[in-house]
PDB file of N, CA and C in Angstrom:
ATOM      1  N   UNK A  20     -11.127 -10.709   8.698  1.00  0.00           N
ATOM      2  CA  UNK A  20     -10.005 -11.591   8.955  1.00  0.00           C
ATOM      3  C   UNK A  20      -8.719 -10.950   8.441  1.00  0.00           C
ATOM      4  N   UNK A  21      -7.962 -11.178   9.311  1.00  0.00           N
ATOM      5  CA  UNK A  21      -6.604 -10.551   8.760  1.00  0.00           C
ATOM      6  C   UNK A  21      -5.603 -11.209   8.236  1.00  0.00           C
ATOM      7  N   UNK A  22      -5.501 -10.989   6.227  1.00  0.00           N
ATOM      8  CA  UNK A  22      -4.583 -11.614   6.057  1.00  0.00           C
ATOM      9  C   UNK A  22      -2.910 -10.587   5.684  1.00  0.00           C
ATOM     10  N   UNK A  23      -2.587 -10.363   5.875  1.00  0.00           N
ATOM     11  CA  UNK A  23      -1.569  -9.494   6.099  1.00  0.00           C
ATOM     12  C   UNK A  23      -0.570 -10.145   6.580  1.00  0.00           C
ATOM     13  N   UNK A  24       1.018 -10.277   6.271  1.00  0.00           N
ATOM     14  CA  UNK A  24       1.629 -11.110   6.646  1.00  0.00           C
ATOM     15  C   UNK A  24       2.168 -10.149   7.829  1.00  0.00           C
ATOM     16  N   UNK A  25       2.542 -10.998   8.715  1.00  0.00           N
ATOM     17  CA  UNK A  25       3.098 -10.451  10.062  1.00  0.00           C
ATOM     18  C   UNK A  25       4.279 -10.807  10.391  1.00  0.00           C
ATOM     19  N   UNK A  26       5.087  -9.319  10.704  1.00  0.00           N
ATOM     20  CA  UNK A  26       6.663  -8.790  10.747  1.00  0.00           C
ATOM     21  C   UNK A  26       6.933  -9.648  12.141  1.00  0.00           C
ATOM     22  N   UNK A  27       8.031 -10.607  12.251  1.00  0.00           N
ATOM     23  CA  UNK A  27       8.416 -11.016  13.510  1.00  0.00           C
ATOM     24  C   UNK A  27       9.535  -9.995  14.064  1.00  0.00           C
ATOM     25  N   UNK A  28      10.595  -9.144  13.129  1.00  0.00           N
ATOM     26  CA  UNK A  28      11.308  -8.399  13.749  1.00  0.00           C
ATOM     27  C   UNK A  28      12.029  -7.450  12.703  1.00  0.00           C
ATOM     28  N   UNK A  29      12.797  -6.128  13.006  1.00  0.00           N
ATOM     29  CA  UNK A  29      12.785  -4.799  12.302  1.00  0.00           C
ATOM     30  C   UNK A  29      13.878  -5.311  10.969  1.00  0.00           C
ATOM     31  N   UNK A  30      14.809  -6.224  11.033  1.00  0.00           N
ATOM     32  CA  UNK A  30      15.561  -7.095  10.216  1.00  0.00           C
ATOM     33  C   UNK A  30      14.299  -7.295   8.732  1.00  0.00           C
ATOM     34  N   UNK A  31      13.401  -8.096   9.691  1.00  0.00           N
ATOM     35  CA  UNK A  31      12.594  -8.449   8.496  1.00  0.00           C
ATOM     36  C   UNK A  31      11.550  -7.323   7.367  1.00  0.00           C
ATOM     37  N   UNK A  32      11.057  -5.973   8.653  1.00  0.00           N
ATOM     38  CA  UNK A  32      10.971  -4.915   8.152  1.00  0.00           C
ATOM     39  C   UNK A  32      11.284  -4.475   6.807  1.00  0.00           C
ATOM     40  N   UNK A  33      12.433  -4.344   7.338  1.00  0.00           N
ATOM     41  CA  UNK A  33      13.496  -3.633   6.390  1.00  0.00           C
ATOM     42  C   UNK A  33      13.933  -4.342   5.223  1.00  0.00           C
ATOM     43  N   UNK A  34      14.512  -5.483   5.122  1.00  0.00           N
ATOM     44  CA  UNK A  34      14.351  -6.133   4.077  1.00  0.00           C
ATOM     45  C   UNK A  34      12.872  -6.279   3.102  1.00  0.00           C
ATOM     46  N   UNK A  35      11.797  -6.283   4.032  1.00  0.00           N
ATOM     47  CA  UNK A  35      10.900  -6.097   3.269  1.00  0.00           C
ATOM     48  C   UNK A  35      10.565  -4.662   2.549  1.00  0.00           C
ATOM     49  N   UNK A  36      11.213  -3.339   3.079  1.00  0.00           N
ATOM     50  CA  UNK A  36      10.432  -2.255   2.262  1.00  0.00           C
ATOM     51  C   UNK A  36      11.667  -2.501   0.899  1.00  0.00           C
ATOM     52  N   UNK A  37      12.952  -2.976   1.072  1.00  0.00           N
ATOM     53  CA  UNK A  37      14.179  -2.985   0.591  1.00  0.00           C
ATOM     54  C   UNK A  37      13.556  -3.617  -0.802  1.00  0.00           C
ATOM     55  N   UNK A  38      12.719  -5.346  -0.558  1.00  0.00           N
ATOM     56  CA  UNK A  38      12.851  -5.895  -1.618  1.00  0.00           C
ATOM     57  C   UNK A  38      11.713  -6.003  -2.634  1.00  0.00           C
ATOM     58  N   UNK A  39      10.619  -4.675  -1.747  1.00  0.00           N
ATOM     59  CA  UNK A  39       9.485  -4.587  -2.776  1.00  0.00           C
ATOM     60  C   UNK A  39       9.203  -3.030  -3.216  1.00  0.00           C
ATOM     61  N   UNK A  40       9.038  -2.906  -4.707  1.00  0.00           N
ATOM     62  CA  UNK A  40       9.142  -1.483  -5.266  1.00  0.00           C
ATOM     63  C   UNK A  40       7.940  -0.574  -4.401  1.00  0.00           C
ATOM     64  N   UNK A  41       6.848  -1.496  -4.348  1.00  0.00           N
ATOM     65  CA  UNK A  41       5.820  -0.791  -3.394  1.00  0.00           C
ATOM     66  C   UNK A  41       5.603  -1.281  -1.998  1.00  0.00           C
ATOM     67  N   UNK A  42       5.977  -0.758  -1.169  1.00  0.00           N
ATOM     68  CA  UNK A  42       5.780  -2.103  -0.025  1.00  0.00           C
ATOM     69  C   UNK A  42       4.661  -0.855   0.811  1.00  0.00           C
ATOM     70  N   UNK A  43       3.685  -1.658   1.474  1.00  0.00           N
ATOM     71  CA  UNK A  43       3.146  -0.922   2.492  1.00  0.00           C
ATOM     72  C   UNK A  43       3.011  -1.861   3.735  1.00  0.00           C
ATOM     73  N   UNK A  44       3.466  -0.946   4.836  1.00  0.00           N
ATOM     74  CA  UNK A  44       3.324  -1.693   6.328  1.00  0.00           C
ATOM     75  C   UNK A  44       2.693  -0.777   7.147  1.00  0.00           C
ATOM     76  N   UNK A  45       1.460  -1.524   7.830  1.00  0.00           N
ATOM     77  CA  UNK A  45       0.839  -1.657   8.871  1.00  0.00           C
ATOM     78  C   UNK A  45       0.856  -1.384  10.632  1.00  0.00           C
ATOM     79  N   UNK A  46       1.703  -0.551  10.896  1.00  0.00           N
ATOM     80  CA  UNK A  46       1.490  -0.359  12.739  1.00  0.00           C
ATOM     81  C   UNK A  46       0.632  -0.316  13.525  1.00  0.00           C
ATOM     82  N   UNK A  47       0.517  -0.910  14.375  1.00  0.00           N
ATOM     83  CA  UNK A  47      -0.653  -1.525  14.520  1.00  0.00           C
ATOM     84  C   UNK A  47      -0.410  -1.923  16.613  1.00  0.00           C
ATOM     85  N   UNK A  48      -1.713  -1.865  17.531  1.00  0.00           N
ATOM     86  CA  UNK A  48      -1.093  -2.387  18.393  1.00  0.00           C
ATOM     87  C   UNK A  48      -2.459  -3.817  18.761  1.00  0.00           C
ATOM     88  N   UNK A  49      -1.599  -4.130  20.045  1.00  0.00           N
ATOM     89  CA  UNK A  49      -3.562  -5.012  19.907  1.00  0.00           C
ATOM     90  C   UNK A  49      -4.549  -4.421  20.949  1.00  0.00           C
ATOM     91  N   UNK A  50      -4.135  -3.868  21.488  1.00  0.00           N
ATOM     92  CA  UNK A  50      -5.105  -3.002  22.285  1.00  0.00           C
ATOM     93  C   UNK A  50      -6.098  -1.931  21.418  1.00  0.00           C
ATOM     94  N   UNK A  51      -5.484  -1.163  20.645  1.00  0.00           N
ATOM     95  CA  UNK A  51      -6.047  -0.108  19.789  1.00  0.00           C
ATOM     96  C   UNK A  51      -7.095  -0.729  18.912  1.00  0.00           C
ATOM     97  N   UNK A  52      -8.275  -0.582  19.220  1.00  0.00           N
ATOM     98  CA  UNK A  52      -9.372  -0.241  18.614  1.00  0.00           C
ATOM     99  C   UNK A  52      -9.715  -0.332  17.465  1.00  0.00           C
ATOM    100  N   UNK A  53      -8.977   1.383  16.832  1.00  0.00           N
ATOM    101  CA  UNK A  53      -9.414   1.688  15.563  1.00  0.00           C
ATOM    102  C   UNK A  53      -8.214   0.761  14.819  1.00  0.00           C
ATOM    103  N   UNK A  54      -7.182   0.356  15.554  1.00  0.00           N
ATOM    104  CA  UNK A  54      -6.284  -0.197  13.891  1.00  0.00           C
ATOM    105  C   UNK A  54      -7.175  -1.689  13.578  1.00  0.00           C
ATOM    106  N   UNK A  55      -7.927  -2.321  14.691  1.00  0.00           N
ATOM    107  CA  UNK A  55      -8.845  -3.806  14.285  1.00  0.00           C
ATOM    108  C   UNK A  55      -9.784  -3.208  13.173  1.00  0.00           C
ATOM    109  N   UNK A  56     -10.550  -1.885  13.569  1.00  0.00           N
ATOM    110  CA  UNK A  56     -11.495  -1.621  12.828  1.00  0.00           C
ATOM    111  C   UNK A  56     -10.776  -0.866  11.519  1.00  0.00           C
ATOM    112  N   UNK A  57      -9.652  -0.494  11.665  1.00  0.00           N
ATOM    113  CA  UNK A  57      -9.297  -0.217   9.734  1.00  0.00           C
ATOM    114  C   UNK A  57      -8.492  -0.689   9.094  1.00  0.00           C
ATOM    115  N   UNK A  58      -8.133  -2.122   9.581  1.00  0.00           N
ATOM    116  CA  UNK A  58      -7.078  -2.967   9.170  1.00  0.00           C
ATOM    117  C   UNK A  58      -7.693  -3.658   8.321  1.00  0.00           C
ATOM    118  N   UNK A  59      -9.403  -4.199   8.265  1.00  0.00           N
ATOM    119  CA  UNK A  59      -9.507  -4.951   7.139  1.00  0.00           C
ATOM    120  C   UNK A  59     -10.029  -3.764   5.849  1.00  0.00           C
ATOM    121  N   UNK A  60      -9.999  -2.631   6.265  1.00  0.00           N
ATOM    122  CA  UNK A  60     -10.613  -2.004   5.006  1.00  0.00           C
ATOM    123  C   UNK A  60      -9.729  -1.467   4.003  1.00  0.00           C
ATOM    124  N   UNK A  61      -8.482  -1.486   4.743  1.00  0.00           N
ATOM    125  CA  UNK A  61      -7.270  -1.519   4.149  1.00  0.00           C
ATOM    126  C   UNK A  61      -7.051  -2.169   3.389  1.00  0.00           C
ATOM    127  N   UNK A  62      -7.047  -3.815   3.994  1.00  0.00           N
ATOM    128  CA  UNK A  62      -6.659  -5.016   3.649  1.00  0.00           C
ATOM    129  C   UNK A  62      -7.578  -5.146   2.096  1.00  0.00           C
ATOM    130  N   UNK A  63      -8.843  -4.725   2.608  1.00  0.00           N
ATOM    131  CA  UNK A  63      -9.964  -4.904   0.795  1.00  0.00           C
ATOM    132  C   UNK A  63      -9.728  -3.741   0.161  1.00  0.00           C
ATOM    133  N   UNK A  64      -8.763  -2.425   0.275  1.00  0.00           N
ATOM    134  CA  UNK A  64      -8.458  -1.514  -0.416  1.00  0.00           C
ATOM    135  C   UNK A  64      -7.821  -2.391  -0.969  1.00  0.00           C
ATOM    136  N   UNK A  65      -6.453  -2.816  -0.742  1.00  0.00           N
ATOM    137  CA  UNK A  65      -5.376  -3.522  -1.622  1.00  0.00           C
ATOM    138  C   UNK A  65      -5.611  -4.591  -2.336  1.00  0.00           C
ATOM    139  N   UNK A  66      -7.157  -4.832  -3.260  1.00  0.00           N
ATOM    140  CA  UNK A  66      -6.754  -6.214  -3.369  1.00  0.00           C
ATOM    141  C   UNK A  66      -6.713  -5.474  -5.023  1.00  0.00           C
ATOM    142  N   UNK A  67      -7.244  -4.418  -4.577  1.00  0.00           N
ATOM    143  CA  UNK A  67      -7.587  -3.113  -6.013  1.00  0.00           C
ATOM    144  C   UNK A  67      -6.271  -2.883  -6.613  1.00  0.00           C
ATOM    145  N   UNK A  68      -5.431  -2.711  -5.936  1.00  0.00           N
ATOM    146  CA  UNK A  68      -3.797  -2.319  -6.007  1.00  0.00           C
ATOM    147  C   UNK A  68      -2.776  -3.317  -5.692  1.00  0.00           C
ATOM    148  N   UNK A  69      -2.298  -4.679  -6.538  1.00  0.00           N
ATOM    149  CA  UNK A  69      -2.013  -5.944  -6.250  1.00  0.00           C
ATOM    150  C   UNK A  69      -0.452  -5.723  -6.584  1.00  0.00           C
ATOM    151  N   UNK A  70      -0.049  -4.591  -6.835  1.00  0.00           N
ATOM    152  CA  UNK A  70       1.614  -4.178  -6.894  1.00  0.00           C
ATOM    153  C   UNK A  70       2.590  -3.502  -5.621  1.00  0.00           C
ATOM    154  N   UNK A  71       0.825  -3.355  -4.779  1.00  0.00           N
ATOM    155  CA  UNK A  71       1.489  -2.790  -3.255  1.00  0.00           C
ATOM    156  C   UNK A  71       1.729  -4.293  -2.418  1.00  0.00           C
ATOM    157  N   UNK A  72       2.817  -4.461  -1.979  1.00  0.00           N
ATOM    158  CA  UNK A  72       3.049  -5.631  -1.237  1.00  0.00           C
ATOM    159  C   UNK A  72       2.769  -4.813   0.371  1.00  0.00           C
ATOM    160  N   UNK A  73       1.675  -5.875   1.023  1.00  0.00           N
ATOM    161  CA  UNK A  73       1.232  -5.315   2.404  1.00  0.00           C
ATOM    162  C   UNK A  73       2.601  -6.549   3.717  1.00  0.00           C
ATOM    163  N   UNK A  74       2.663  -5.374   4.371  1.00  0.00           N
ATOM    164  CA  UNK A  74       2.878  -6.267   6.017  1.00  0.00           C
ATOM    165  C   UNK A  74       2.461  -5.806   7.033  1.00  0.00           C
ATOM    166  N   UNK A  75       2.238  -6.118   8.351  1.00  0.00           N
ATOM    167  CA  UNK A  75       1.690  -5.762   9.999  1.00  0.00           C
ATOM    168  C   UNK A  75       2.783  -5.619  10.693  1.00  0.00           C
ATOM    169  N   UNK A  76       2.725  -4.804  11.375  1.00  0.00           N
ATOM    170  CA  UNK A  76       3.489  -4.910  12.442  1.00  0.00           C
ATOM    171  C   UNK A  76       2.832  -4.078  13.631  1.00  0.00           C
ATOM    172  N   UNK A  77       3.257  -5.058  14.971  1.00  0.00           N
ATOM    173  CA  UNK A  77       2.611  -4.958  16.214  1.00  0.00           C
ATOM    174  C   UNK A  77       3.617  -4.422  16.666  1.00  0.00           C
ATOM    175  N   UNK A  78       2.881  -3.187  17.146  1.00  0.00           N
ATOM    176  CA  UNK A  78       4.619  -2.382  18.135  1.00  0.00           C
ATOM    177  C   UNK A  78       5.030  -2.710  19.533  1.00  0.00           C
ATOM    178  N   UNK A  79       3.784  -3.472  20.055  1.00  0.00           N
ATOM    179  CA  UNK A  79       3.901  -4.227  21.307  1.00  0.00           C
ATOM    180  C   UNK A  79       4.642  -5.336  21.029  1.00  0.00           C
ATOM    181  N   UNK A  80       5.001  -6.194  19.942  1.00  0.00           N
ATOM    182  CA  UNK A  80       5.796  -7.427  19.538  1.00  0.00           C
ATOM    183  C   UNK A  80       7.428  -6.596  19.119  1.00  0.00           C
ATOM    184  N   UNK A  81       7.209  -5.861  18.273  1.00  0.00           N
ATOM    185  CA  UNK A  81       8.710  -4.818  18.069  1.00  0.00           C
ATOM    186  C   UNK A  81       8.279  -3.605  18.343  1.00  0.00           C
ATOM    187  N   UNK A  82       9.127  -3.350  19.705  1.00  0.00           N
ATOM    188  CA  UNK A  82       8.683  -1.766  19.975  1.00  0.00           C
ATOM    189  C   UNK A  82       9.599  -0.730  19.609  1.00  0.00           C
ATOM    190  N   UNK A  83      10.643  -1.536  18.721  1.00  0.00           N
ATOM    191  CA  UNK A  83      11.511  -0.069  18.059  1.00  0.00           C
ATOM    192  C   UNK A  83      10.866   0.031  16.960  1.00  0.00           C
ATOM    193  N   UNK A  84      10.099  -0.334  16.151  1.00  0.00           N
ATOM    194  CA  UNK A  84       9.448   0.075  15.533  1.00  0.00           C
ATOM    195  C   UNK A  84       9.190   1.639  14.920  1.00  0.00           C
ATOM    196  N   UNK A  85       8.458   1.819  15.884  1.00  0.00           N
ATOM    197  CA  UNK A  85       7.946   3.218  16.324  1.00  0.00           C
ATOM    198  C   UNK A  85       8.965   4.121  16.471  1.00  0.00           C
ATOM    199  N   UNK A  86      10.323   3.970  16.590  1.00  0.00           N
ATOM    200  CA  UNK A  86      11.547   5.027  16.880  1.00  0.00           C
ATOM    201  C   UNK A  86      11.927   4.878  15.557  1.00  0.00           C
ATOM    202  N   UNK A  87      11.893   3.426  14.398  1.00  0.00           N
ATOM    203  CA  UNK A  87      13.063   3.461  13.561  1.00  0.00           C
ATOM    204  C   UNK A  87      11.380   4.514  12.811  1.00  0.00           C
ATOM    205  N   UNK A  88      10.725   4.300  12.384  1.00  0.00           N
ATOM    206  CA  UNK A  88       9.936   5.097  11.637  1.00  0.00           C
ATOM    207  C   UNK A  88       9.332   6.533  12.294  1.00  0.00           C
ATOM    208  N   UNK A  89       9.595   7.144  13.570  1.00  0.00           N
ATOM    209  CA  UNK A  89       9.521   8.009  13.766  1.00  0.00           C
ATOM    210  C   UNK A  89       7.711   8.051  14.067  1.00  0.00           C
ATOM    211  N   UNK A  90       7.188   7.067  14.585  1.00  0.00           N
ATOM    212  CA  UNK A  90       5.782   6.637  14.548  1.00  0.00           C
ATOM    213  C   UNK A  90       5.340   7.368  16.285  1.00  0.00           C
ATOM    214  N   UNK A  91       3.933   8.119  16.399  1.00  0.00           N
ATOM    215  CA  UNK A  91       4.061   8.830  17.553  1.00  0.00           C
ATOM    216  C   UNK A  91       2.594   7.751  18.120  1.00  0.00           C
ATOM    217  N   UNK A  92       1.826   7.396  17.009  1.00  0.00           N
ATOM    218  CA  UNK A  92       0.298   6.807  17.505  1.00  0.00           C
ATOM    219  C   UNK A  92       0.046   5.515  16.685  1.00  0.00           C
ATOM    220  N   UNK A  93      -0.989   5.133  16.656  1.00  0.00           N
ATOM    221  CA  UNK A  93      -0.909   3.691  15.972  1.00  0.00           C
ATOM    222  C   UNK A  93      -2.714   3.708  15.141  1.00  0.00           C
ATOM    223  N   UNK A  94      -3.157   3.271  14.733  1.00  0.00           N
ATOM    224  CA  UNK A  94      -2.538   2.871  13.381  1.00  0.00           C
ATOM    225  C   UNK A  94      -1.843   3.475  12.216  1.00  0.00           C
ATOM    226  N   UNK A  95      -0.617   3.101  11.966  1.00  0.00           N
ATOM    227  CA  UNK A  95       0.120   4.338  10.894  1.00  0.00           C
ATOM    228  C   UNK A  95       0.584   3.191  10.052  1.00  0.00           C
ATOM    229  N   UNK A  96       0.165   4.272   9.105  1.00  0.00           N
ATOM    230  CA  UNK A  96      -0.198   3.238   7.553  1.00  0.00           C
ATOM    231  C   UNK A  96       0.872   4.349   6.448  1.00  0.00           C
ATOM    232  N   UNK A  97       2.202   3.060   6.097  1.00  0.00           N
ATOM    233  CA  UNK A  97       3.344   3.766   5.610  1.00  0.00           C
ATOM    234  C   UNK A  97       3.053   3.151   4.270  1.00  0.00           C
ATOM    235  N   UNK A  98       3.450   4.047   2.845  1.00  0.00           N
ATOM    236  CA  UNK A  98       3.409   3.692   1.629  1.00  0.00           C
ATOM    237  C   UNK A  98       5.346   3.904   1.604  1.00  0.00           C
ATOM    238  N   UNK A  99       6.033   2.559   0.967  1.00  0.00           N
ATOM    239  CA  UNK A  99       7.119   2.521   0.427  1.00  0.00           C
ATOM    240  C   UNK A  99       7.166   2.751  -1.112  1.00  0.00           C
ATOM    241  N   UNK A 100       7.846   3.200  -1.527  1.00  0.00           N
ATOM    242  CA  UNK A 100       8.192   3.822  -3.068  1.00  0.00           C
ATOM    243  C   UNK A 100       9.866   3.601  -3.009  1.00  0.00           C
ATOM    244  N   UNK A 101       9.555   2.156  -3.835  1.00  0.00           N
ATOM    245  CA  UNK A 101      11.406   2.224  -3.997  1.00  0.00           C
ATOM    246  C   UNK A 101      12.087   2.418  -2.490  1.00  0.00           C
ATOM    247  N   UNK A 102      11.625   2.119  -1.525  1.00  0.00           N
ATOM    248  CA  UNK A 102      12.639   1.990  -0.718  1.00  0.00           C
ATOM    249  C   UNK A 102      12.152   3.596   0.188  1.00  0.00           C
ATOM    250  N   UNK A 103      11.571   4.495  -0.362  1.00  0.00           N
ATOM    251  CA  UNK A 103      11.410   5.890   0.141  1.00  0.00           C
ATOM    252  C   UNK A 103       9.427   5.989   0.619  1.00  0.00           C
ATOM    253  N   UNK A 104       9.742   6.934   1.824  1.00  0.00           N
ATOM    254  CA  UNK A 104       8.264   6.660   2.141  1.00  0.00           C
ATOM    255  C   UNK A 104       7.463   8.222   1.656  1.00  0.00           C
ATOM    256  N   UNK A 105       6.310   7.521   0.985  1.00  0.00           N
ATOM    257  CA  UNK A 105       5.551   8.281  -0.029  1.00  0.00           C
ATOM    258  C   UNK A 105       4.203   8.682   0.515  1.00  0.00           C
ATOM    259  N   UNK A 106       3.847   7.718   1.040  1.00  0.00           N
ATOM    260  CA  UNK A 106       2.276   8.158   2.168  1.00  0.00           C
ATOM    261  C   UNK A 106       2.562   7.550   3.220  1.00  0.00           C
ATOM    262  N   UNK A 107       2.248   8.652   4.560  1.00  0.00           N
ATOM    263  CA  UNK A 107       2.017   8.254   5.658  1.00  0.00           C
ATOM    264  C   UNK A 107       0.640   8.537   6.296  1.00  0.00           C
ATOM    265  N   UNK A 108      -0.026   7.621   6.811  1.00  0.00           N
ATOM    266  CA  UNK A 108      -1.801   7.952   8.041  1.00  0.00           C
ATOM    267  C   UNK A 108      -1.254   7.474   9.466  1.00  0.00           C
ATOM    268  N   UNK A 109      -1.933   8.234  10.291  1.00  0.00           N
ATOM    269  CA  UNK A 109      -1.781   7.572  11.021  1.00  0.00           C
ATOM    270  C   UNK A 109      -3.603   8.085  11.433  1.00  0.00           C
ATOM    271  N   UNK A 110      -3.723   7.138  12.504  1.00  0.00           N
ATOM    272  CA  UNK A 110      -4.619   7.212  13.745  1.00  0.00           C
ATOM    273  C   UNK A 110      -6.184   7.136  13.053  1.00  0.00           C
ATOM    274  N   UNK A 111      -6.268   8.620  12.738  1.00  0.00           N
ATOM    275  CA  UNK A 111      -7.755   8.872  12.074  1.00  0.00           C
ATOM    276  C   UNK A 111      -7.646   9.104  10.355  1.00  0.00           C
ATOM    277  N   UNK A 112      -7.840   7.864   9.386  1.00  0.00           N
ATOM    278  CA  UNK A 112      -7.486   7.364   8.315  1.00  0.00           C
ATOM    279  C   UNK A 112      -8.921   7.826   7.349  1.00  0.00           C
ATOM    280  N   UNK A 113      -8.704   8.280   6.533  1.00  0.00           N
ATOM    281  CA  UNK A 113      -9.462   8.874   5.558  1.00  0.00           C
ATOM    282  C   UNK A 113      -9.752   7.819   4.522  1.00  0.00           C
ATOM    283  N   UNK A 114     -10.297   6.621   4.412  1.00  0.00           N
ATOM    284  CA  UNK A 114     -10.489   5.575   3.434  1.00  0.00           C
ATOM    285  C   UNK A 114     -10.728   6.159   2.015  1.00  0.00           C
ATOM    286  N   UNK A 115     -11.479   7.409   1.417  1.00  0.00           N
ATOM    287  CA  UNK A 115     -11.282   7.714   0.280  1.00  0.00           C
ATOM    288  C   UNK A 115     -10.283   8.748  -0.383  1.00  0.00           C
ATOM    289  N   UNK A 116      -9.526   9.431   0.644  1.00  0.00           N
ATOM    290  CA  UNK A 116      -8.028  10.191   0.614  1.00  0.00           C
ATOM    291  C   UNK A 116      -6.976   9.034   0.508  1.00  0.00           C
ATOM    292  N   UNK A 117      -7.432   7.890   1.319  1.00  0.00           N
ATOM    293  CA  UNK A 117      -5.811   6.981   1.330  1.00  0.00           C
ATOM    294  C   UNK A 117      -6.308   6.380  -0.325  1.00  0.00           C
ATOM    295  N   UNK A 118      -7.369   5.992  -0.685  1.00  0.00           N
ATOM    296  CA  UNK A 118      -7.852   5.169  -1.816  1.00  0.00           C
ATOM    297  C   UNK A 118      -7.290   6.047  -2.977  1.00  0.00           C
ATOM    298  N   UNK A 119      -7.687   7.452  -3.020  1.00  0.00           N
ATOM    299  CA  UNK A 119      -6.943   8.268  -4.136  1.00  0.00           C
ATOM    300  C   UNK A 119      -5.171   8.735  -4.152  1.00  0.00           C
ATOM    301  N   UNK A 120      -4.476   8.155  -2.937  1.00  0.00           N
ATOM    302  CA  UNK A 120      -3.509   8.792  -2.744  1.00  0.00           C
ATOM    303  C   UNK A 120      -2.660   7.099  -3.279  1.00  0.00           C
ATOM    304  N   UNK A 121      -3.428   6.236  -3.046  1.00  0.00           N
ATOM    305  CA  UNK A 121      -2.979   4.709  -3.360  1.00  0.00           C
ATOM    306  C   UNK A 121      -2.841   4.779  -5.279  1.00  0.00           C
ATOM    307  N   UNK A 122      -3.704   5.571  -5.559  1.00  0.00           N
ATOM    308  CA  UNK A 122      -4.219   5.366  -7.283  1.00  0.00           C
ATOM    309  C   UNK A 122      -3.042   5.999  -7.766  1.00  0.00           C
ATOM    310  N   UNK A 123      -3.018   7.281  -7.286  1.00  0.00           N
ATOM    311  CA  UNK A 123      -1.784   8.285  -7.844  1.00  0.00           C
ATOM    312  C   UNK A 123      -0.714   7.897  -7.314  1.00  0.00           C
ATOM    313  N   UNK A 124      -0.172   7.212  -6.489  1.00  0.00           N
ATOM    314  CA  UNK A 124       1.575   6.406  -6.397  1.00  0.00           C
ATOM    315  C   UNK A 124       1.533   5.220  -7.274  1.00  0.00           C
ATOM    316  N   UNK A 125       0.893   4.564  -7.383  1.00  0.00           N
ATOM    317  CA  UNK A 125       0.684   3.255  -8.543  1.00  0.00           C
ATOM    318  C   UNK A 125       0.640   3.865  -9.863  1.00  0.00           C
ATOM    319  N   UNK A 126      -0.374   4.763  -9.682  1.00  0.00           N
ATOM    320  CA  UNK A 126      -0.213   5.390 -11.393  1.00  0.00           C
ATOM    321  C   UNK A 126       1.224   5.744 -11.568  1.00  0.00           C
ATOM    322  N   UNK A 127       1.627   6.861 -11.239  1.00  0.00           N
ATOM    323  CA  UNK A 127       3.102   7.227 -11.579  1.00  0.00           C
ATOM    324  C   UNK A 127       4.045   6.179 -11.197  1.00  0.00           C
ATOM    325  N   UNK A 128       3.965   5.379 -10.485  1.00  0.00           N
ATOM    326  CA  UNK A 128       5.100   3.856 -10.587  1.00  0.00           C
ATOM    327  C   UNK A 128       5.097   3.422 -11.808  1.00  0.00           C
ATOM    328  N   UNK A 129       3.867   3.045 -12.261  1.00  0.00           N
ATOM    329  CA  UNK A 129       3.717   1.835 -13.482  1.00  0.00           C
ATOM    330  C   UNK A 129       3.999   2.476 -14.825  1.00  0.00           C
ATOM    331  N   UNK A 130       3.639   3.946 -14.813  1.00  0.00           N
ATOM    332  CA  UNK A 130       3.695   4.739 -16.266  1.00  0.00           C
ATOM    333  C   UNK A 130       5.185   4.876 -16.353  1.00  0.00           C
ATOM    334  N   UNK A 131       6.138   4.506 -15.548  1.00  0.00           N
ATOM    335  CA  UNK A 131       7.623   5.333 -16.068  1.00  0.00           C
ATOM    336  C   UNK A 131       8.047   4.035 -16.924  1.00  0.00           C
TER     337      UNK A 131
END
C-alpha cells in the first residue's frame, strides 16, 4: 500500500525539498511496472530513516517534472540534502546500495 504523500503540482515540489533538511521524492509513472514494484520497498526502507521526509510524484499528473529535475526514465528516486540533491536511482534500483547510501547521508546530517 502506498503511503507516500502525493505531489499535486511542481509549486508544491519545491517547497517541499525547500522545507525539509532531508526530503526524498519519488518519480514515478502509473504505467511503469517496476516503480509499483519498488515503491513499497522504499516506502519500508524509510520507516528505518524517519528524518528523510518522503513524497510521489506521477510524471503523467506533472509532466515538467522530469525537465525541472533533468529525469530521463522513471522510477527515479532523488535524496534532498538541505535543499541540494545527494542521491539519485533511477529505473534499476539497488535496494542494498540505496539502503547504505540512505545510512551514510543521515549519518553525516545528524553528526554535524
Amino acid at each position: 500500500m502506498n503511503t507516500f504523500p502525493q505531489a499535486v503540482s511542481m509549486d508544491e515540489i519545491l517547497r517541499f525539498i525547500e522545507q525539509n533538511d532531508l526530503a526524498f521524492v519519488y518519480i514515478s509513472r502509473k504505467s511503469c511496472g517496476i516503480c509499483h514494484v519498488i515503491q513499497p520497498q522504499v516506502q519500508e526502507m524509510l520507516k528505518e530513516f524517519p528524518s528523510i521526509k518522503p513524497i510521489q510524484v506521477s510524471a503523467d499528473d506533472i509532466p515538467e517534472v522530469a525537465s525541472q529535475f533533468t529525469v530521463f526514465t522513471v522510477p527515479a528516486l532523488l535524496l534532498f540534502a538541505e535543499g541540494k540533491e545527494v542521491i539519485r536511482e533511477a529505473r534499476f534500483v539497488v535496494m542494498d546500495e540505496l539502503h547504505g547510501k540512505f545510512k551514510q547521508v543521515v549519518g553525516n546530517f545528524t553528526s554535524r
